[in-house]
Structures are given as structure tokens and as C-alpha cells.
C-alpha atoms as an extended CHARMM CRD file, in Angstrom:
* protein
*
        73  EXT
         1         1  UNK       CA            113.2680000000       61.0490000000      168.7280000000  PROA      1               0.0000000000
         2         2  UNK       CA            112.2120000000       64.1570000000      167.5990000000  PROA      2               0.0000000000
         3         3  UNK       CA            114.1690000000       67.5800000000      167.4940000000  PROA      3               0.0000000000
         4         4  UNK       CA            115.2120000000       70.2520000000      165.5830000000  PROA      4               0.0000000000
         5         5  UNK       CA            119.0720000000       70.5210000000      164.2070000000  PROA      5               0.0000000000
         6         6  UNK       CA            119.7240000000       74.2290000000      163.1500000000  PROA      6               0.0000000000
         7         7  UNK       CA            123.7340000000       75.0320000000      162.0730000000  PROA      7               0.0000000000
         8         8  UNK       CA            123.4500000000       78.5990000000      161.6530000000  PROA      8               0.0000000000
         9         9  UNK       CA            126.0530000000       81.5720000000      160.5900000000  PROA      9               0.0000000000
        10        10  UNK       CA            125.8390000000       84.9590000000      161.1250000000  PROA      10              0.0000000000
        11        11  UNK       CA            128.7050000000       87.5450000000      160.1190000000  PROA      11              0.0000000000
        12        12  UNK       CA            127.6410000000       89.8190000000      163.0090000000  PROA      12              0.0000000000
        13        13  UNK       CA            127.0390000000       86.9280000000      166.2750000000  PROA      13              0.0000000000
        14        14  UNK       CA            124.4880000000       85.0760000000      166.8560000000  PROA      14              0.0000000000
        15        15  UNK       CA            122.8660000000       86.3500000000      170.2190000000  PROA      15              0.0000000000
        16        16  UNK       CA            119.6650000000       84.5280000000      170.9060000000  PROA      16              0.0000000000
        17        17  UNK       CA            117.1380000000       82.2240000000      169.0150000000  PROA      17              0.0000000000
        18        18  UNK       CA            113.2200000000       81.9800000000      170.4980000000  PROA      18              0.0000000000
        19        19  UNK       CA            111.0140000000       79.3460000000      169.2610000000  PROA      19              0.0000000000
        20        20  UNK       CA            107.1600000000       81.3230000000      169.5120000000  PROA      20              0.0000000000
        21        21  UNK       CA            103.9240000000       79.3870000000      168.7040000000  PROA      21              0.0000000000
        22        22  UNK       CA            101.1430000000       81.2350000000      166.3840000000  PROA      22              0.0000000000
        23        23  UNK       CA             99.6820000000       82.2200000000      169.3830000000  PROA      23              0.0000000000
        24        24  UNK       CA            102.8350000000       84.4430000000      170.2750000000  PROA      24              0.0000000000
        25        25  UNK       CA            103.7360000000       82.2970000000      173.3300000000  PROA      25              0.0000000000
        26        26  UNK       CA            107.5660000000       81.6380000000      173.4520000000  PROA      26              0.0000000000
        27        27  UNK       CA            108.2310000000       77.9820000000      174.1130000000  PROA      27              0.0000000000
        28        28  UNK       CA            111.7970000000       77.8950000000      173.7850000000  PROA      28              0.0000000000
        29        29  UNK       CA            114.3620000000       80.2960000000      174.1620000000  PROA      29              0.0000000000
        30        30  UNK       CA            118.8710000000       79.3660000000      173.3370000000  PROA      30              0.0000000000
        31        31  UNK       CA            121.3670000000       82.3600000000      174.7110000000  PROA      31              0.0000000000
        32        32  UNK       CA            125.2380000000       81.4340000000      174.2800000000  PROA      32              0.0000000000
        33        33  UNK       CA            126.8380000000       80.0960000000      177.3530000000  PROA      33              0.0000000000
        34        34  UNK       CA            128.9430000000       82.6280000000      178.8150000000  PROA      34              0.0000000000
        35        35  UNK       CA            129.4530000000       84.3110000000      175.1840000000  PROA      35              0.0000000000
        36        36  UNK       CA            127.3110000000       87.6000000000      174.1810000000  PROA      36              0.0000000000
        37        37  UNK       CA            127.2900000000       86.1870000000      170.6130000000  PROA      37              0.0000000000
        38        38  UNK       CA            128.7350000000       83.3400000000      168.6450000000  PROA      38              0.0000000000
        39        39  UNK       CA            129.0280000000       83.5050000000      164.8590000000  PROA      39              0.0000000000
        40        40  UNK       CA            128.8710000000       79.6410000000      164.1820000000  PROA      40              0.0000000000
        41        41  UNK       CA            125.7700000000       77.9190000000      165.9020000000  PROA      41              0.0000000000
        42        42  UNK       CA            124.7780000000       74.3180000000      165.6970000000  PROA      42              0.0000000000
        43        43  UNK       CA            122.0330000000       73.5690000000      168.2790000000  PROA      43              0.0000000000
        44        44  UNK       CA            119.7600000000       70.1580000000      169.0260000000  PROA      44              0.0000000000
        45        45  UNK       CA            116.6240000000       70.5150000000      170.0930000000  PROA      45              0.0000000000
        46        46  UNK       CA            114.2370000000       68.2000000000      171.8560000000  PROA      46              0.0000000000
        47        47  UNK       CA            110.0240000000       68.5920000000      169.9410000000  PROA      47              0.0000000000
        48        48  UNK       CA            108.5270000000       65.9350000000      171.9180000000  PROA      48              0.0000000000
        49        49  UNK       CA            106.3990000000       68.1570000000      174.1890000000  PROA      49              0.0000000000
        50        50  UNK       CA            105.6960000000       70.7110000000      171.2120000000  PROA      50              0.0000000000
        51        51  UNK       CA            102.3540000000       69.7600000000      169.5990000000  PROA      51              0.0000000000
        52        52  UNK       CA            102.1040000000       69.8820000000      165.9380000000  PROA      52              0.0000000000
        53        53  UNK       CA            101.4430000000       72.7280000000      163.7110000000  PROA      53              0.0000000000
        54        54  UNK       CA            103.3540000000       75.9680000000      162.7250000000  PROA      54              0.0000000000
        55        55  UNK       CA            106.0910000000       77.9490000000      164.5530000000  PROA      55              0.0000000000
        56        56  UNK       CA            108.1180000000       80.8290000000      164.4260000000  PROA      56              0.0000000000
        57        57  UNK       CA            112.1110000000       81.1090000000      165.0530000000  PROA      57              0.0000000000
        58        58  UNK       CA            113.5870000000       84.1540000000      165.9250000000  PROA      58              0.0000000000
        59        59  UNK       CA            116.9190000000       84.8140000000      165.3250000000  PROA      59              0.0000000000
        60        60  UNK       CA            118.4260000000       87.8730000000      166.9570000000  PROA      60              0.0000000000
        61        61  UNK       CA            122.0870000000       89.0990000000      166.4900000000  PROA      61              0.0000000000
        62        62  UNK       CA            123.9800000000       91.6620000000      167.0250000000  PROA      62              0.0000000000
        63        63  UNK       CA            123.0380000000       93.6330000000      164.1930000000  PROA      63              0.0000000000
        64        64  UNK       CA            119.4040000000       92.6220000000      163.4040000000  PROA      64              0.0000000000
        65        65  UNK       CA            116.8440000000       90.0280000000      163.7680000000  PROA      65              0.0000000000
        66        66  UNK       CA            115.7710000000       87.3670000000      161.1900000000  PROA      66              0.0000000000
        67        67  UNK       CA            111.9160000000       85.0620000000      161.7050000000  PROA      67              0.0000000000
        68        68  UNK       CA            111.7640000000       82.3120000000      159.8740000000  PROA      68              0.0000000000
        69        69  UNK       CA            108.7160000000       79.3390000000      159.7110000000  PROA      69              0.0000000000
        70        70  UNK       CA            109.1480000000       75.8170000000      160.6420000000  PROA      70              0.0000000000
        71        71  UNK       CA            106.5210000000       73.2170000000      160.9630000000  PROA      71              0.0000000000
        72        72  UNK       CA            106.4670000000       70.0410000000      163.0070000000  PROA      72              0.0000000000
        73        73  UNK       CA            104.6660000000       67.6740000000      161.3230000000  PROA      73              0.0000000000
């Protein structure tokens, strides 16, 4: 099984995190469920169809944005 676990906080909300390959493509995308932003995040989820290498996450809330690098190995 392979996936990502993130538990994330944000004093502001967490609005949306995007998952982007080097390339800039965005190849997965998490928006609250009926919620504009959610300060406590814990999220699953599923790698199996992302080929290895380097990607970058893209947290966006409702004050600023944060990128951070992950790596599937």
C-alpha cells in the first residue's frame, strides 16, 4: 500500500493542498468538504499511480501559501 499521511495545522485554515510534479502538472488536488478552511488536517493519500521521483505540495490557507518537497521513493 502506498500513500501519503500528512496531519497538518495551520493557525489561519487550511484551504487547499495540490500535489504538482517537476514538470508543473498538478496530479492531485484536497479542498475541505463543505468547509472554506479547516485548521486541523489529517489526510490519506493513495501513490500507487504516481511514478517515482520528486514532487511538490502546496499548501494554501487563508493567509498564505507554504511548498514543500516530498519524494516517493
Amino acid at each position: 500500500n502506498q500513500e501519503i499521511y500528512l496531519d497538518l495545522h495551520a493557525e489561519s485554515g487550511i484551504k487547499q493542498l495540490e500535489l504538482f510534479n517537476l514538470q508543473g502538472q498538478r496530479v492531485k488536488v484536497w479542498t475541505p468538504n463543505g468547509r472554506i478552511s479547516q485548521q486541523n488536517v489529517q489526510l490519506r493519500w493513495e501513490t500507487a499511480t504516481l511514478e517515482k521521483g520528486a514532487y511538490l505540495l502546496r499548501i494554501e490557507t487563508t493567509e498564505k501559501s507554504q511548498t514543500m518537497k516530498l519524494l516517493k521513493l
